[in-house]
Tab-separated table of C-alpha atoms in Angstrom:
chain	number	residue	atom	x	y	z
A	157	MET	CA	35.287	-10.200	-16.884
A	158	LEU	CA	32.268	-10.473	-19.052
A	159	HIS	CA	29.499	-12.732	-17.992
A	160	GLU	CA	27.808	-15.349	-20.249
A	161	ILE	CA	24.377	-16.817	-20.707
A	162	ASN	CA	23.250	-19.724	-18.489
A	163	TRP	CA	22.093	-22.385	-20.848
A	164	PRO	CA	19.582	-25.156	-19.827
A	165	HIS	CA	20.543	-28.708	-20.594
A	166	GLY	CA	19.716	-29.440	-24.250
A	167	TYR	CA	20.107	-25.908	-25.502
A	168	LEU	CA	23.911	-25.410	-25.403
A	169	PRO	CA	24.944	-23.625	-28.444
A	170	GLY	CA	26.781	-25.883	-30.996
A	171	TYR	CA	24.494	-28.811	-30.115
A	172	THR	CA	21.262	-27.263	-31.463
A	173	ASP	CA	19.995	-26.704	-35.020
A	174	ASN	CA	20.552	-22.791	-35.028
A	175	PHE	CA	22.151	-20.261	-32.731
A	176	ALA	CA	21.974	-16.470	-32.961
A	177	SER	CA	24.177	-14.213	-30.912
A	178	ASN	CA	23.976	-10.398	-30.910
A	179	GLU	CA	25.576	-7.733	-28.625
A	180	VAL	CA	25.935	-4.034	-28.241
A	181	ILE	CA	27.881	-1.914	-25.716
A	182	VAL	CA	26.767	1.646	-25.379
A	183	ARG	CA	27.594	4.627	-23.224
A	184	ASN	CA	25.267	6.565	-20.826
A	185	LEU	CA	22.690	3.902	-20.159
A	186	THR	CA	22.421	1.652	-17.168
A	187	ALA	CA	21.631	-2.012	-16.929
A	188	LYS	CA	18.585	-1.237	-14.770
A	189	GLU	CA	17.210	1.291	-17.360
A	190	VAL	CA	17.737	-1.294	-20.062
A	191	PHE	CA	16.313	-4.250	-18.153
A	192	ASP	CA	13.246	-2.241	-17.091
A	193	THR	CA	12.539	-1.298	-20.705
A	194	LEU	CA	13.093	-4.787	-21.995
A	195	ILE	CA	10.672	-6.445	-19.540
A	196	ASP	CA	7.884	-4.141	-20.647
A	197	ALA	CA	6.608	-6.166	-23.409
A	198	SER	CA	3.916	-3.643	-24.200
A	199	LEU	CA	6.711	-1.741	-25.823
A	200	TRP	CA	8.173	-4.436	-28.134
A	201	GLU	CA	6.109	-3.691	-31.206
A	202	SER	CA	7.091	-0.057	-31.020
A	203	TYR	CA	10.791	-0.765	-31.480
A	204	TYR	CA	11.014	-4.286	-32.817
A	205	LYS	CA	9.339	-5.133	-36.083
A	206	ASN	CA	9.461	-8.904	-35.595
A	207	SER	CA	7.220	-8.768	-32.602
A	208	SER	CA	3.452	-8.611	-32.559
A	209	ASP	CA	0.405	-9.745	-30.660
A	210	VAL	CA	2.029	-10.101	-27.172
A	211	GLU	CA	-0.401	-11.574	-24.687
A	212	PHE	CA	0.064	-12.819	-21.107
A	213	ASP	CA	-1.577	-15.901	-19.629
A	214	ASN	CA	-0.799	-15.882	-15.914
A	215	THR	CA	0.382	-12.302	-15.080
A	216	PRO	CA	-1.737	-9.007	-15.290
A	217	GLY	CA	-0.430	-6.402	-17.715
A	218	LEU	CA	2.517	-6.855	-19.993
A	219	ILE	CA	5.577	-6.594	-17.644
A	220	LEU	CA	7.578	-9.826	-17.705
A	221	ALA	CA	8.270	-11.432	-14.344
A	222	ALA	CA	9.617	-14.745	-13.083
A	223	ASP	CA	7.446	-17.677	-14.410
A	224	THR	CA	5.434	-15.289	-16.687
A	225	ARG	CA	3.702	-17.384	-19.346
A	226	PHE	CA	3.001	-15.442	-22.641
A	227	ARG	CA	2.693	-15.746	-26.314
A	228	PHE	CA	3.539	-13.516	-29.302
A	229	LYS	CA	4.331	-13.659	-32.978
A	230	THR	CA	7.893	-13.341	-34.207
A	231	PHE	CA	9.609	-14.214	-37.642
A	232	GLY	CA	6.209	-15.406	-38.727
A	233	PHE	CA	5.960	-17.947	-35.853
A	234	PRO	CA	3.329	-17.968	-33.138
A	235	ILE	CA	5.372	-18.622	-30.101
A	236	GLU	CA	4.120	-19.905	-26.652
A	237	ALA	CA	6.696	-18.949	-23.980
A	238	GLN	CA	7.441	-19.110	-20.291
A	239	ILE	CA	10.179	-17.210	-18.362
A	240	ILE	CA	12.739	-19.554	-17.008
A	241	GLU	CA	15.340	-17.039	-15.709
A	242	PHE	CA	14.545	-13.618	-14.292
A	243	GLU	CA	17.031	-11.664	-12.358
A	244	ALA	CA	17.055	-7.777	-12.362
A	245	PRO	CA	20.578	-6.270	-12.369
A	246	ALA	CA	21.825	-5.282	-8.851
A	247	ASP	CA	25.025	-4.995	-6.793
A	248	ALA	CA	27.329	-5.365	-9.749
A	249	ARG	CA	25.328	-8.506	-10.973
A	250	PRO	CA	24.091	-8.564	-14.473
A	251	GLY	CA	20.505	-8.613	-15.319
A	252	ARG	CA	19.380	-11.984	-16.620
A	253	LEU	CA	16.133	-12.898	-18.647
A	254	ALA	CA	15.323	-16.018	-20.539
A	255	TRP	CA	12.335	-17.703	-21.908
A	256	HIS	CA	11.624	-21.110	-23.298
A	257	GLY	CA	9.439	-20.702	-26.348
A	258	TRP	CA	7.941	-23.072	-28.753
A	259	ALA	CA	5.738	-23.287	-31.952
A	260	GLU	CA	3.487	-26.232	-31.944
A	261	GLY	CA	3.280	-28.540	-34.938
A	262	ASP	CA	4.489	-31.702	-36.578
A	263	ALA	CA	8.119	-32.550	-37.239
A	264	ASP	CA	8.279	-30.147	-40.216
A	265	HIS	CA	6.852	-27.163	-38.227
A	266	ARG	CA	7.788	-27.514	-34.585
A	267	LEU	CA	10.253	-25.033	-33.184
A	268	ASP	CA	11.743	-25.044	-29.766
A	269	VAL	CA	13.899	-22.212	-28.452
A	270	VAL	CA	15.630	-20.667	-25.497
A	271	HIS	CA	16.014	-16.873	-25.940
A	272	ALA	CA	18.216	-15.225	-23.274
A	273	TRP	CA	19.391	-11.818	-22.356
A	274	LEU	CA	22.264	-10.606	-20.244
A	275	ILE	CA	22.453	-6.950	-19.363
A	276	GLU	CA	25.470	-5.714	-17.419
A	277	ASP	CA	27.087	-2.404	-16.455
A	278	LEU	CA	30.570	-1.925	-17.470
A	279	PRO	CA	33.296	0.525	-16.345
A	280	GLU	CA	33.344	4.054	-17.713
A	281	ASN	CA	29.545	4.451	-17.784
A	282	ARG	CA	28.801	1.672	-20.260
A	283	VAL	CA	26.364	-1.046	-20.504
A	284	ARG	CA	26.571	-4.403	-22.313
A	285	ILE	CA	23.478	-5.850	-23.914
A	286	LEU	CA	23.737	-9.524	-25.029
A	287	THR	CA	20.960	-11.572	-26.478
A	288	GLN	CA	21.364	-15.122	-27.710
A	289	GLU	CA	18.890	-17.691	-28.987
A	290	SER	CA	19.496	-21.475	-29.276
A	291	GLN	CA	17.003	-23.361	-31.541
A	292	ILE	CA	15.818	-26.895	-32.237
A	293	GLY	CA	13.590	-28.150	-35.027
A	294	LYS	CA	13.482	-28.213	-38.841
A	295	PRO	CA	12.473	-24.482	-39.041
A	296	ALA	CA	15.622	-23.769	-37.082
A	297	LYS	CA	17.697	-25.659	-39.532
A	298	GLU	CA	16.071	-23.715	-42.408
A	299	LEU	CA	16.766	-20.460	-40.543
A	300	HIS	CA	20.379	-21.538	-40.048
A	301	GLU	CA	20.773	-22.146	-43.747
A	302	ALA	CA	19.129	-18.867	-44.823
A	303	ASP	CA	21.318	-16.181	-46.397
A	304	PRO	CA	21.124	-13.504	-45.258
A	305	ASP	CA	20.729	-14.657	-41.672
A	306	PRO	CA	17.355	-13.508	-40.498
A	307	MET	CA	17.850	-14.351	-36.771
A	308	ASN	CA	21.047	-12.406	-36.352
A	309	ILE	CA	19.843	-9.389	-38.357
A	310	GLY	CA	16.588	-9.377	-36.593
A	311	HIS	CA	17.963	-9.565	-33.110
A	312	GLN	CA	20.477	-6.855	-34.001
A	313	ASP	CA	17.513	-4.722	-34.952
A	314	TRP	CA	15.942	-5.664	-31.581
A	315	LEU	CA	18.963	-4.385	-29.701
A	316	LYS	CA	19.122	-1.213	-31.723
A	317	GLY	CA	15.484	-0.521	-31.154
A	318	LEU	CA	15.859	-1.253	-27.516
A	319	VAL	CA	18.825	1.159	-27.023
A	320	ALA	CA	16.944	3.891	-28.968
A	321	THR	CA	13.883	3.516	-26.782
A	322	VAL	CA	15.811	3.702	-23.556
A	323	GLN	CA	17.683	6.858	-24.846
A	324	THR	CA	14.479	8.456	-25.826
A	325	ARG	CA	12.837	7.709	-22.459
A	326	ASN	CA	15.881	9.219	-20.753
A	327	LYS	CA	15.586	12.353	-22.764
A	328	GLN	CA	11.931	12.663	-21.965
A	329	ASP	CA	12.730	12.220	-18.267
A	330	ILE	CA	15.248	14.941	-18.451
A	331	ALA	CA	12.810	17.337	-20.258
A	332	ASP	CA	10.131	16.728	-17.572
């Protein structure tokens, strides 16, 4: 049975202004390897072109943890964010990471999102990486109407970059 994202009240997909869902399943990686790479926000810019200027407010370094408050730029928006779910994968439980993010502004510019990740080991040496984002606000409505869909395209690129980064790190570990 595949797991699903835990949505906070008010962000349930289908009730928000925009929703993006992206997933990959790959062989020869573990949920722990993927999770540990994802939470290292210092790496994001190296493999995800829609991320820049990551800064942390209440945690030293750039490794995400429970309740971390941070900011970054993505899709042209300056986002303030706070981790609302953080559970490393263990004992056949999936890894879970989610942040509430927002871009301040008036009614035409305010954006409010929950971006969630679920990373789980599957049988036969496979891992599933699911990322979903539920958005509220006029900018979210505009993203929903855009063609092509920038959120799903961008988040799929994030998944591909994440997988490639983990694979590269594994090859370097083998070579060392």
